[in-house]
CSV table of C-alpha atoms in Angstrom, one decimal:
chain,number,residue,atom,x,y,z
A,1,UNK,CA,0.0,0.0,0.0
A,2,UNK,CA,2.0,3.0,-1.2
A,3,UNK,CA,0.5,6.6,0.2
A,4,UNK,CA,2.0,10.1,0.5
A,5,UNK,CA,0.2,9.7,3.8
A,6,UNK,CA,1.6,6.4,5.0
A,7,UNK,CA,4.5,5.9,6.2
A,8,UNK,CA,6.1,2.4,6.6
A,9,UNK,CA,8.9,1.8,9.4
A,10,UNK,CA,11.8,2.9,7.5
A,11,UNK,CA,10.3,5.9,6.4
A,12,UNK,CA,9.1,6.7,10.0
A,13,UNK,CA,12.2,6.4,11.3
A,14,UNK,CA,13.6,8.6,9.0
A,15,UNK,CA,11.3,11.2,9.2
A,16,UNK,CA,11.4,10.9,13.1
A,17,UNK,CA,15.5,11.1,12.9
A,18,UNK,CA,15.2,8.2,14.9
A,19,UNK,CA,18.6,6.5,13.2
A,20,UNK,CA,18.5,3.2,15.4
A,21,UNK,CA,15.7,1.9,17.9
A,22,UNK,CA,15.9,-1.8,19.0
A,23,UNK,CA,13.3,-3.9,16.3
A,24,UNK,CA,11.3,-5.1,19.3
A,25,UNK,CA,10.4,-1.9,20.5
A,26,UNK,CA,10.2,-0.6,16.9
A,27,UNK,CA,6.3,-1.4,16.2
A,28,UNK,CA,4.9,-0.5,19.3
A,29,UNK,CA,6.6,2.7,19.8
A,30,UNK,CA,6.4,4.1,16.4
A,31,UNK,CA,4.3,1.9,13.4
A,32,UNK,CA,1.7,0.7,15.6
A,33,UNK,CA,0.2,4.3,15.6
A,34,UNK,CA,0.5,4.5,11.8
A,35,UNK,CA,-1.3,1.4,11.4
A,36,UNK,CA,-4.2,2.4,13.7
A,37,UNK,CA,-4.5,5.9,12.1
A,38,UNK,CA,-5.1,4.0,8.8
A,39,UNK,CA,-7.3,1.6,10.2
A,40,UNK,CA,-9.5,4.4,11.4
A,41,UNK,CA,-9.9,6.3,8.4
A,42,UNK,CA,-10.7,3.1,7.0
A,43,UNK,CA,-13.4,2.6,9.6
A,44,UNK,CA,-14.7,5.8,9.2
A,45,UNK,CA,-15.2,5.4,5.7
A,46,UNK,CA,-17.1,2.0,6.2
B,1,UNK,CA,-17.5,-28.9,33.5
B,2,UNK,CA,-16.8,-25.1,34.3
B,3,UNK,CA,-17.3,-22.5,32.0
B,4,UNK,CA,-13.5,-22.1,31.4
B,5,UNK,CA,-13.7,-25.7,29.8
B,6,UNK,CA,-17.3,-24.9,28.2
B,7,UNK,CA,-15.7,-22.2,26.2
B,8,UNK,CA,-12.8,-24.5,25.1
B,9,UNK,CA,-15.2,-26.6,24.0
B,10,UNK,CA,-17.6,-24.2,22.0
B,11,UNK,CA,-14.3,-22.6,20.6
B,12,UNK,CA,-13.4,-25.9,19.5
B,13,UNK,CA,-16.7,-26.2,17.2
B,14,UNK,CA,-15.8,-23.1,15.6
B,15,UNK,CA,-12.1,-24.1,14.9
B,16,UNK,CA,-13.2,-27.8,13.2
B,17,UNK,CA,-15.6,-26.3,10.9
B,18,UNK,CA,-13.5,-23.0,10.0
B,19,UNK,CA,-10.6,-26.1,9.2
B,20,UNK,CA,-12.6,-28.4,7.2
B,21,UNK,CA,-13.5,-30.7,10.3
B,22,UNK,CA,-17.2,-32.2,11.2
B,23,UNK,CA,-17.6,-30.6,14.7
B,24,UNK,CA,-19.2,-32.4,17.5
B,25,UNK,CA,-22.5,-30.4,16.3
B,26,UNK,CA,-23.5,-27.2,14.8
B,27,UNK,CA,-22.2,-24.2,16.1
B,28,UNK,CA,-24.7,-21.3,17.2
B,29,UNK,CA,-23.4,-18.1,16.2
B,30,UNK,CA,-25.5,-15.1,17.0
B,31,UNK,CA,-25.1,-11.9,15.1
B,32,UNK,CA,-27.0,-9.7,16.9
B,33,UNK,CA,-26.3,-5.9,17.5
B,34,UNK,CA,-25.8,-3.8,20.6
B,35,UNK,CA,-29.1,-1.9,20.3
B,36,UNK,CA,-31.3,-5.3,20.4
B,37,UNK,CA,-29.3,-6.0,23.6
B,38,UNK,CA,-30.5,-2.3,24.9
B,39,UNK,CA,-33.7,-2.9,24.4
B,40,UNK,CA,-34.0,-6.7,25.5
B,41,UNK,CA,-32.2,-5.4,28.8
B,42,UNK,CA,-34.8,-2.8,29.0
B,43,UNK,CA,-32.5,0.0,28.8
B,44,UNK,CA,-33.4,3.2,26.9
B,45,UNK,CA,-31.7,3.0,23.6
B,46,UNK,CA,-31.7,6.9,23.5
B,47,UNK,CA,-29.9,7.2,26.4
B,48,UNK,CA,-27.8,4.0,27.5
B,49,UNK,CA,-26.3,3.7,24.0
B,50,UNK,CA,-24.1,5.9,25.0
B,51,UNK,CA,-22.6,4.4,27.8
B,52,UNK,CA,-19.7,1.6,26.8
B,53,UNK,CA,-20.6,0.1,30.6
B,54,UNK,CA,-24.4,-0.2,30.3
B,55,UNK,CA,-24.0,-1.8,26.8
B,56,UNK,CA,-22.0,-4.5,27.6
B,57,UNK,CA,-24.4,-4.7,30.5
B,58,UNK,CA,-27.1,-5.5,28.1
B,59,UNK,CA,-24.8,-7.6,26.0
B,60,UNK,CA,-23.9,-9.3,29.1
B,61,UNK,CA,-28.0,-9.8,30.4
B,62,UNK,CA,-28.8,-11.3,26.7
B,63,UNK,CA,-25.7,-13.8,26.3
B,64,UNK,CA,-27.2,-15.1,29.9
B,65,UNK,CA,-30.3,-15.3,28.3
B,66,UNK,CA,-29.7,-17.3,25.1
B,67,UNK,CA,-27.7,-20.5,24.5
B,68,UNK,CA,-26.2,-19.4,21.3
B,69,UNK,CA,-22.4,-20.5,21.2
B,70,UNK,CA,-21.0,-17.1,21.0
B,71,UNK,CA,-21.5,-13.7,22.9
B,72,UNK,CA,-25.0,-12.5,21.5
B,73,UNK,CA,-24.1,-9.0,20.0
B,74,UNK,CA,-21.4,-6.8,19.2
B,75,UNK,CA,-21.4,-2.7,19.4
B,76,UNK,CA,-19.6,-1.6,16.1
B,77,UNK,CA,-21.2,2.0,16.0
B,78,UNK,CA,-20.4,4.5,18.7
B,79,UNK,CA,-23.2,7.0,19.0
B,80,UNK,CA,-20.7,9.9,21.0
B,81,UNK,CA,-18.0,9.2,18.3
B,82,UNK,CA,-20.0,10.4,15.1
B,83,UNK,CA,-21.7,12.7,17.3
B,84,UNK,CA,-18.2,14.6,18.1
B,85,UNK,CA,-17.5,14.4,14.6
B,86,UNK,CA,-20.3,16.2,13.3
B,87,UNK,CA,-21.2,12.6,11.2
B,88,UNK,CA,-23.2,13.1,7.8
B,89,UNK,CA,-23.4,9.4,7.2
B,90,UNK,CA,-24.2,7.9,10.8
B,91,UNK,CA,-27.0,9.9,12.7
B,92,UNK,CA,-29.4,8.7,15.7
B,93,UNK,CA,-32.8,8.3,14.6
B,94,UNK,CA,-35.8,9.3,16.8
B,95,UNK,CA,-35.9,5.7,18.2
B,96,UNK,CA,-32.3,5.7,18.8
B,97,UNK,CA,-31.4,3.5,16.0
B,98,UNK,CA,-28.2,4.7,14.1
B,99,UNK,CA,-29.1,5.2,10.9
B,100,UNK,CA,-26.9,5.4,7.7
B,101,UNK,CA,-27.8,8.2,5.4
B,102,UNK,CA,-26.8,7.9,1.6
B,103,UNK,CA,-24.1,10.5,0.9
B,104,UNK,CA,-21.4,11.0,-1.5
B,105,UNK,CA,-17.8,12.3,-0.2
B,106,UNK,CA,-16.3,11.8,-3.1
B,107,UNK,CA,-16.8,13.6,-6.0
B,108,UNK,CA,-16.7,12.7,-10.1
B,109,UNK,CA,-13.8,15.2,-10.4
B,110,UNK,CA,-12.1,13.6,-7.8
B,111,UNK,CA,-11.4,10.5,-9.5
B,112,UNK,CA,-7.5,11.3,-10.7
B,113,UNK,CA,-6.6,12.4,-7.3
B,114,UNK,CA,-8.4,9.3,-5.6
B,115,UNK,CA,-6.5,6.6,-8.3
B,116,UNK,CA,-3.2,8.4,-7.8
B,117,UNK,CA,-3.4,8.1,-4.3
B,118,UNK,CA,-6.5,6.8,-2.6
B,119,UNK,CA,-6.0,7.2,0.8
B,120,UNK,CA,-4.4,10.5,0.7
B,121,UNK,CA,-7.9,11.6,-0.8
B,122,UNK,CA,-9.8,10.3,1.5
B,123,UNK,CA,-8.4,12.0,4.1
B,124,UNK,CA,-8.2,15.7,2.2
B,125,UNK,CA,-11.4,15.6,0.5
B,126,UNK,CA,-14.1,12.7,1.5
B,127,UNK,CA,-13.7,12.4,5.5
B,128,UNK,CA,-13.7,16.2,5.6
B,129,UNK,CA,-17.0,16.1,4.0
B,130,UNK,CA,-18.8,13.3,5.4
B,131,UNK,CA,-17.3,14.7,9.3
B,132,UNK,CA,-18.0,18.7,9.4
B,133,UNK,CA,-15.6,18.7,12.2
B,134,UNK,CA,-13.0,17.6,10.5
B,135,UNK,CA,-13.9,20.3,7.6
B,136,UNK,CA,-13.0,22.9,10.4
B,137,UNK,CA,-10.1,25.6,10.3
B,138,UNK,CA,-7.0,25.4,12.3
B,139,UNK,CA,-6.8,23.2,15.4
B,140,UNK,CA,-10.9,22.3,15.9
B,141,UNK,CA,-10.4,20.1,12.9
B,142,UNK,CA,-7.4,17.9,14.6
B,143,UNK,CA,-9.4,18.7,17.8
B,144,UNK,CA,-11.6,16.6,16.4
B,145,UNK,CA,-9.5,14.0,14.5
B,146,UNK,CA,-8.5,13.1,18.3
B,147,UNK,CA,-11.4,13.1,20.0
B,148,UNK,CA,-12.7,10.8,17.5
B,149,UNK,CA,-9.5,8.6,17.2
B,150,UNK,CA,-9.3,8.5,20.9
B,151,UNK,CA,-13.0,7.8,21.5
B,152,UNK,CA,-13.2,4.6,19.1
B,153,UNK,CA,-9.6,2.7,20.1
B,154,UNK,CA,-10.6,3.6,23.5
B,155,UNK,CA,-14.3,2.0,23.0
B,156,UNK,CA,-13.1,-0.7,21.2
B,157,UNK,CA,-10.6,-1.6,24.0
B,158,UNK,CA,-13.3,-1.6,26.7
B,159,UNK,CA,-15.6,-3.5,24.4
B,160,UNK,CA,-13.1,-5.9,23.7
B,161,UNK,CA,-11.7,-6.7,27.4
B,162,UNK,CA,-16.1,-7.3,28.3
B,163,UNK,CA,-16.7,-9.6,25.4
B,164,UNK,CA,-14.2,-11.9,26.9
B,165,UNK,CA,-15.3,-11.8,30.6
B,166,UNK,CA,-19.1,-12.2,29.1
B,167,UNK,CA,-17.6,-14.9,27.1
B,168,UNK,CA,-16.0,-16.4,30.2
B,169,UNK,CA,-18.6,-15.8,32.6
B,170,UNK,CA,-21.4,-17.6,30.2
B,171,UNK,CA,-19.3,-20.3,28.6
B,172,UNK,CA,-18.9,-19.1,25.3
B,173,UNK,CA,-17.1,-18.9,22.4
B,174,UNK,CA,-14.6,-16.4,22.0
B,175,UNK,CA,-15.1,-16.0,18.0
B,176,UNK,CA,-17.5,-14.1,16.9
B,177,UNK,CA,-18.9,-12.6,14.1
B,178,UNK,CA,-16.4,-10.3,12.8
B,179,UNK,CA,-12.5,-10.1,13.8
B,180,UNK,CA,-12.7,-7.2,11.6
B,181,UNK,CA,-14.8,-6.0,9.2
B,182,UNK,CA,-14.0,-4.4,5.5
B,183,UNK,CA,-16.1,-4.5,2.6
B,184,UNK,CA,-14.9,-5.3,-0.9
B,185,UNK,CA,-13.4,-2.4,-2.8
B,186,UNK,CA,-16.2,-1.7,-4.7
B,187,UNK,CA,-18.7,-1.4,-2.1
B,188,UNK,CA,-16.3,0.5,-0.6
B,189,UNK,CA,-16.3,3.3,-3.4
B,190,UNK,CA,-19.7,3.0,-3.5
B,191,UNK,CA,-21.2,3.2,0.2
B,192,UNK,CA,-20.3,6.4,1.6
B,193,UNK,CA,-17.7,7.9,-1.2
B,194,UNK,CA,-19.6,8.1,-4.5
B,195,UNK,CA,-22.7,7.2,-2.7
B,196,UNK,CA,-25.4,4.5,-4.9
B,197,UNK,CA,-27.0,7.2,-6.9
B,198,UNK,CA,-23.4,8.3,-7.6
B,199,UNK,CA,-21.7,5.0,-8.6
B,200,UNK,CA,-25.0,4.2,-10.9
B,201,UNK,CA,-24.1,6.8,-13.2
B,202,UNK,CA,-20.1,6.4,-12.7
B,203,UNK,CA,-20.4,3.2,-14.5
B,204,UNK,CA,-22.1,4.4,-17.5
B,205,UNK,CA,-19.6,7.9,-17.9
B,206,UNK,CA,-16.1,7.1,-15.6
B,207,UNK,CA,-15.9,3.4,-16.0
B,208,UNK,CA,-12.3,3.2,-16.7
B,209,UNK,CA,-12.2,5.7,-13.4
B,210,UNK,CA,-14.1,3.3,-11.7
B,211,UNK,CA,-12.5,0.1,-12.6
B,212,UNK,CA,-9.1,2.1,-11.7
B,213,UNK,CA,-10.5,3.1,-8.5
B,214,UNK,CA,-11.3,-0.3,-7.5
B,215,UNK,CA,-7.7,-1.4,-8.1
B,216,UNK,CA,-6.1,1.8,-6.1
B,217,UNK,CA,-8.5,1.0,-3.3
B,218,UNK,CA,-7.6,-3.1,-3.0
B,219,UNK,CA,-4.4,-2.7,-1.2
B,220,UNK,CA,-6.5,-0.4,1.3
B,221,UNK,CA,-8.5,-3.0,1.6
B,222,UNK,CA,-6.3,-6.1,2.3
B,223,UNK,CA,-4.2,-4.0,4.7
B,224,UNK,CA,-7.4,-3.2,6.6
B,225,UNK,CA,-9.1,-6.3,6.3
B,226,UNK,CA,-5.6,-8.2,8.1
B,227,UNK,CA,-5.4,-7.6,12.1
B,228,UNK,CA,-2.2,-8.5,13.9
B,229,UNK,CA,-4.4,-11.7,15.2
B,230,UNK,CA,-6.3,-12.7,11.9
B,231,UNK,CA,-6.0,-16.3,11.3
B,232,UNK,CA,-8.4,-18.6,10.1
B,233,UNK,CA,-10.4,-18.5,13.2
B,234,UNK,CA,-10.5,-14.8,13.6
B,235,UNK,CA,-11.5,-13.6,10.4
B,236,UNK,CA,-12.9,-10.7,8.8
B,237,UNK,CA,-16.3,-10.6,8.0
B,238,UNK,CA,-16.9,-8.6,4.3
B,239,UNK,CA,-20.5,-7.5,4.0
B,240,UNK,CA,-21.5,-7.0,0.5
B,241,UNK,CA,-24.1,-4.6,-0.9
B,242,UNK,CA,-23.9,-3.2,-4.5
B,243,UNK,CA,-23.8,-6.6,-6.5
B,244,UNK,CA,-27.6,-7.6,-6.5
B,245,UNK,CA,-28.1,-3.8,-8.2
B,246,UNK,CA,-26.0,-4.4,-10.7
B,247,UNK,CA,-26.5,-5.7,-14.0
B,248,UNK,CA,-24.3,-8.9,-14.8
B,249,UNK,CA,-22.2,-7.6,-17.2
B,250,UNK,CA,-21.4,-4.5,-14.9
B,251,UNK,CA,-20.6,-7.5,-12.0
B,252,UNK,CA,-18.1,-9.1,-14.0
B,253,UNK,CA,-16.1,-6.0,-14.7
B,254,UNK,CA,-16.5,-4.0,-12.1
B,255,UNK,CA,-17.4,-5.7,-8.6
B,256,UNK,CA,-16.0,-9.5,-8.8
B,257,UNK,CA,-12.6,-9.2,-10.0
B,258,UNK,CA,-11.7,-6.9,-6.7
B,259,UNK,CA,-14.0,-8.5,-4.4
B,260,UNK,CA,-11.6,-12.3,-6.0
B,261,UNK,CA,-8.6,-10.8,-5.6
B,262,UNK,CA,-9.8,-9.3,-1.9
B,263,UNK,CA,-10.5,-12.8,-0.8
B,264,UNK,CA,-7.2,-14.6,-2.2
B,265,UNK,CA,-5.1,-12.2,-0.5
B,266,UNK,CA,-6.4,-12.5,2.4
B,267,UNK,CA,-6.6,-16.4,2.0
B,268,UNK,CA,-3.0,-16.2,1.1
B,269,UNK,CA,-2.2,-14.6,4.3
B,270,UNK,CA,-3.9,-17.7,6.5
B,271,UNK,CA,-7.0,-15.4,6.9
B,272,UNK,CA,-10.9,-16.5,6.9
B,273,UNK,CA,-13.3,-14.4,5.5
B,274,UNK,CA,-16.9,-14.3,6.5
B,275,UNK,CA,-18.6,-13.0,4.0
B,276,UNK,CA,-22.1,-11.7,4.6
B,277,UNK,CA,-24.2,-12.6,1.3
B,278,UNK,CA,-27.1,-9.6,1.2
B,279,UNK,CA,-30.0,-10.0,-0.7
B,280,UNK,CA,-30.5,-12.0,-3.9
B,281,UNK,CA,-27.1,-13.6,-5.3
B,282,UNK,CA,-28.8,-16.2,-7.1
B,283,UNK,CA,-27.2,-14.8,-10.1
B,284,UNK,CA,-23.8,-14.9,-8.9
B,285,UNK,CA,-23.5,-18.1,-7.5
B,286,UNK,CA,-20.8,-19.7,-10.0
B,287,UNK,CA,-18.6,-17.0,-9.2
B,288,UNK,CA,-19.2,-17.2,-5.3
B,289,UNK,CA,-17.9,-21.1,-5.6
B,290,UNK,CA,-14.3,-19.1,-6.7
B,291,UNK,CA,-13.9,-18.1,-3.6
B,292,UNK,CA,-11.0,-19.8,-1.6
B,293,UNK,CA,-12.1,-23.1,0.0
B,294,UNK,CA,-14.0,-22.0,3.5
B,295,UNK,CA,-14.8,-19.2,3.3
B,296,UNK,CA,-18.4,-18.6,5.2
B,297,UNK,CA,-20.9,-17.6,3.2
B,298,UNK,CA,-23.9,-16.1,5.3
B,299,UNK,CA,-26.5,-15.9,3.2
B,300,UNK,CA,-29.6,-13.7,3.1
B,301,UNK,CA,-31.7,-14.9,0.2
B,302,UNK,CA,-32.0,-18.0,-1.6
B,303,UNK,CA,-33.0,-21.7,-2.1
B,304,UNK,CA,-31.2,-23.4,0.5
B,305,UNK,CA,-31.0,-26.4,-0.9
B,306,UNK,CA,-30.1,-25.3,-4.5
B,307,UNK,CA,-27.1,-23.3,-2.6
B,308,UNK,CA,-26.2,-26.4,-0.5
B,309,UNK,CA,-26.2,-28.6,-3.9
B,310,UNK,CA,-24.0,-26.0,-5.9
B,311,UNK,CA,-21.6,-24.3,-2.9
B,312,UNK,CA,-22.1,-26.3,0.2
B,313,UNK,CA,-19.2,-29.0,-1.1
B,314,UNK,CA,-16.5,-26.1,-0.9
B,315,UNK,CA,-17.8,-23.2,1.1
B,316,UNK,CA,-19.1,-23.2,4.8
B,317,UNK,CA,-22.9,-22.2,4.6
B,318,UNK,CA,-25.0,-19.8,7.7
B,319,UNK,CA,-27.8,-17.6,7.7
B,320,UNK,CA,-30.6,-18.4,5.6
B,321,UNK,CA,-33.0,-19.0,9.0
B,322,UNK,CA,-35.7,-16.1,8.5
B,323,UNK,CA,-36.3,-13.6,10.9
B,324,UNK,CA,-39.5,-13.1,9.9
B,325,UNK,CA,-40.8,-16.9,10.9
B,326,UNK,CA,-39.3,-16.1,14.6
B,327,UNK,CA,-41.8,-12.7,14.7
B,328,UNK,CA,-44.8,-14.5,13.4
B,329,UNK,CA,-44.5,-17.8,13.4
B,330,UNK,CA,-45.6,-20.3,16.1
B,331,UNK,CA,-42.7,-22.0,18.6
B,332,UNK,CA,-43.8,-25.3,16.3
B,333,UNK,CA,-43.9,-23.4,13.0
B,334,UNK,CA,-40.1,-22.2,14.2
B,335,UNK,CA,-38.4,-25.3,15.2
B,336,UNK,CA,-39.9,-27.1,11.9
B,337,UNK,CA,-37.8,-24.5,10.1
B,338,UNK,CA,-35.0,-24.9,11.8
B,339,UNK,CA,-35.2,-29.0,11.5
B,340,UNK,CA,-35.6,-28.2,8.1
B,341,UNK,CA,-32.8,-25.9,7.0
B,342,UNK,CA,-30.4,-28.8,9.6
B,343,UNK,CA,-31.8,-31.8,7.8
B,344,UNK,CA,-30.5,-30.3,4.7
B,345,UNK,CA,-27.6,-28.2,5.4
B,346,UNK,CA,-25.7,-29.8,8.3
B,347,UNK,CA,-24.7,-33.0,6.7
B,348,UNK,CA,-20.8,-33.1,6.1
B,349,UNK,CA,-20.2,-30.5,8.9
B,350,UNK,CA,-19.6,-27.2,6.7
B,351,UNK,CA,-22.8,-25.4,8.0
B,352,UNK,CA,-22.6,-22.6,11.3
B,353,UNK,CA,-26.5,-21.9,12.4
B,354,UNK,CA,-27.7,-18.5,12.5
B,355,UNK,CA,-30.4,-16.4,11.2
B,356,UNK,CA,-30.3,-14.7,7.5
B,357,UNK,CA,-30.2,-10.9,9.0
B,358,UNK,CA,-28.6,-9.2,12.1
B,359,UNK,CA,-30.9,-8.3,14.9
B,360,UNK,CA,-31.6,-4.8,15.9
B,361,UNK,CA,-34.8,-4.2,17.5
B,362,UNK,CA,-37.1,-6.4,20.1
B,363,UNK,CA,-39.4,-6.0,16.8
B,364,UNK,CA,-37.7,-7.7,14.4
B,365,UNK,CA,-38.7,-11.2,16.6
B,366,UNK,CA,-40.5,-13.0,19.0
B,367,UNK,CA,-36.9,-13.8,21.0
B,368,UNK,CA,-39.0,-16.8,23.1
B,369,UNK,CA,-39.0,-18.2,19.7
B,370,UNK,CA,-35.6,-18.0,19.3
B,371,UNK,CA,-34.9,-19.2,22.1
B,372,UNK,CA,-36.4,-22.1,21.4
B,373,UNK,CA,-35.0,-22.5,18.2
B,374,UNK,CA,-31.3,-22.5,19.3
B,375,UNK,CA,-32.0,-25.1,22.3
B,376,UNK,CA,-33.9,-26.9,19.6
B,377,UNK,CA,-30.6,-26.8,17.0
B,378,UNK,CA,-28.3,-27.6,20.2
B,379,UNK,CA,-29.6,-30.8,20.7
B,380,UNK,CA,-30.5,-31.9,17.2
B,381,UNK,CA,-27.7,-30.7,15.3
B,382,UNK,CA,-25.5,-33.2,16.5
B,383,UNK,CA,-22.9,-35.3,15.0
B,384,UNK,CA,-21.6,-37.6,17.3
């Protein structure tokens, strides 16, 4: 899924300047809110 | 037994039919919503629908109630949410129903945008439009964004955490329904973006746009439609709504090969799909058999036996029970119906029970009758 307005983890990490963060913490620090922004529009939409 | 072991065991009729298995005997699923839980409880549905607490309460009092092998009802709409949001699409009706108004968020010149990057539109143009908050200047329009966002994942998190203590408390399954639900990608452009009166004439003037619109929006969909735990046990349930409008030909090229592709993806990635069949499909049924092996087809409409004979080999088949017979019918009248749709559909184990519509109002039945009905189908419907 490609969007101007989605980010995927290595583009949220390099937008955030973040240049390493442990790949455990990774998702639920950072992409998990991504992922529930999308899944919101979506639910709005629906 | 205790309940912890009850619900192991109702989980574990789910789990053999969703994997091809005969189950010990037909699982009850109920697909009721919050409001008929509301009003069963004898709650106001103006009033209490607003409070997460009181409607699991009411879920809570109508699980006890009925031996159905999952939690009765689920809440998917959040009255305070679209009320914060200024919703054009979900409003409360005078009887506290929420009701879903025909709109169109998306507009025929917003086509190119929406292809060359669907979601992105959705968020500039379409949610502004269907939410007036969100339409607002400066911070009141992210004001709202929040309130909204915040609202729903925090909802959802309460309802979720008092499905499972229901679930445990009444020994039930912890499936239910929908894991998820996300419509096909053309029902999707067609619900609440273009709107039905919109989409008709798209697909006489834009139908390259529309077929191109369907194909920017089934990545959306697939990403939505998958939940961290999706499986083929907690699946995502796909109602559909625009097919049984639309003329064959426009079906074929417009509607199935999204909705096909939906499906195999998410079959791909080890996930179930319940997909609710609305209204008459009778014309469609050769391409529903293309579906991926198991999927649930819960259908509305139709000649049981004719859609036993021509999908019940590959498919898993629900629904079909009419809600109508449970309002009018006698308790003998009711339980005939329900030995007759068993007697044909349960044999070979890929059949779930439950009724051909969800359940929203006290009116839609006579709920001694269905009562009834499922202790009826719990001790018949058995295999071994």
């Amino acid at each position: 899924m490609k969007s101007e307005y989605y980010l995927n983890s290595e583009k949220n990490l390099r937008k955030y300047e973040i240049p390493e963060i442990p790949q455990d913490y990774e998702w639920a620090s950072l992409q998990e809110m991504e992922e529930l922004v999308f899944s919101y529009v979506f639910f709005l939409i629906s | 037994m205790n309940n912890r072991d009850i619900m192991i065991e109702k989980n574990r009729l789910f789990e053999d039919v969703y994997y091809g298995h005969v189950p010990k005997r037909v699982p009850i699923l109920s697909s009721g919503d919050n409001s008929f839980c509301l009003e069963y409880a004898g709650f106001d549905l103006r009033k209490e629908q607003f409070s997460i607490e009181k409607n699991l309460e009411a879920i809570d009092i109508t699980t006890k109630d009925f031996e159905t092998d999952s939690i009765f009802a689920t809440m998917v709409r959040i009255p305070q949410m679209y009320k914060m949001l200024g919703a054009r699409n979900f409003v409360m009706g005078s009887d506290g129903l929420m009701q879903h108004l025909e709109i169109a968020s998306l507009h025929e010149d917003d086509y190119e945008d929406f292809i060359q990057d669907c979601y992105k539109t959705i968020c500039d143009k379409a949610l502004p439009r269907m939410y007036t908050e969100f339409g607002k200047d400066g911070f009141q329009g992210k004001a709202a964004f929040a309130k909204g966002f915040f609202t729903f994942y925090s909802a959802m998190a309460q309802l979720g955490e008092g499905y499972i203590k229901i679930a445990e408390k009444h020994g039930k399954a912890i499936y239910n329904m929908a894991n998820v639900a996300v419509c096909t990608p053309f029902d999707m452009l067609a619900d609440q973006l273009r709107s039905f009166t919109g989409i008709s004439k798209d697909l006489r003037r834009r139908p390259e746009a529309v077929e191109a619109a369907c194909e920017a929006l089934l990545p959306c969909a697939i990403k939505a439609g998958t939940k961290p735990n999706s499986s083929r046990v907690q699946r995502t349930f796909i109602p559909l709504h625009m097919a049984p409008y639309m003329r064959t030909k426009d079906f074929e090229r417009f509607y199935w090969p999204t909705f096909k592709k939906y499906v195999e993806a998410l079959d791909e990635l080890g996930i179930g799909t319940n997909v609710f069949v609305e209204h008459d499909w009778s014309r469609y049924y050769d391409y529903l058999y293309e579906l991926p092996e198991n999927t649930l087809l819960i259908i509305e409409e139709g000649d049981f036996k004719e859609i036993k004979k021509k999908l019940g080999g590959k498919h898993i088949l629900s629904g079909f029970y009419p809600l109508n017979v449970l309002k009018t019918g006698t308790e003998e009248e009711c339980l005939n119906m329900a030995k007759e749709l068993i007697e044909i559909l349960a044999p070979g184990g890929k059949y779930i029970f439950a009724l051909n519509k969800n359940l929203l109002t006290m009116r839609d039945i006579n709920p001694e009758n269905l009562k009834s009905v499922i202790c009826y189908v719990k001790k018949e419907a058995v295999y071994s």
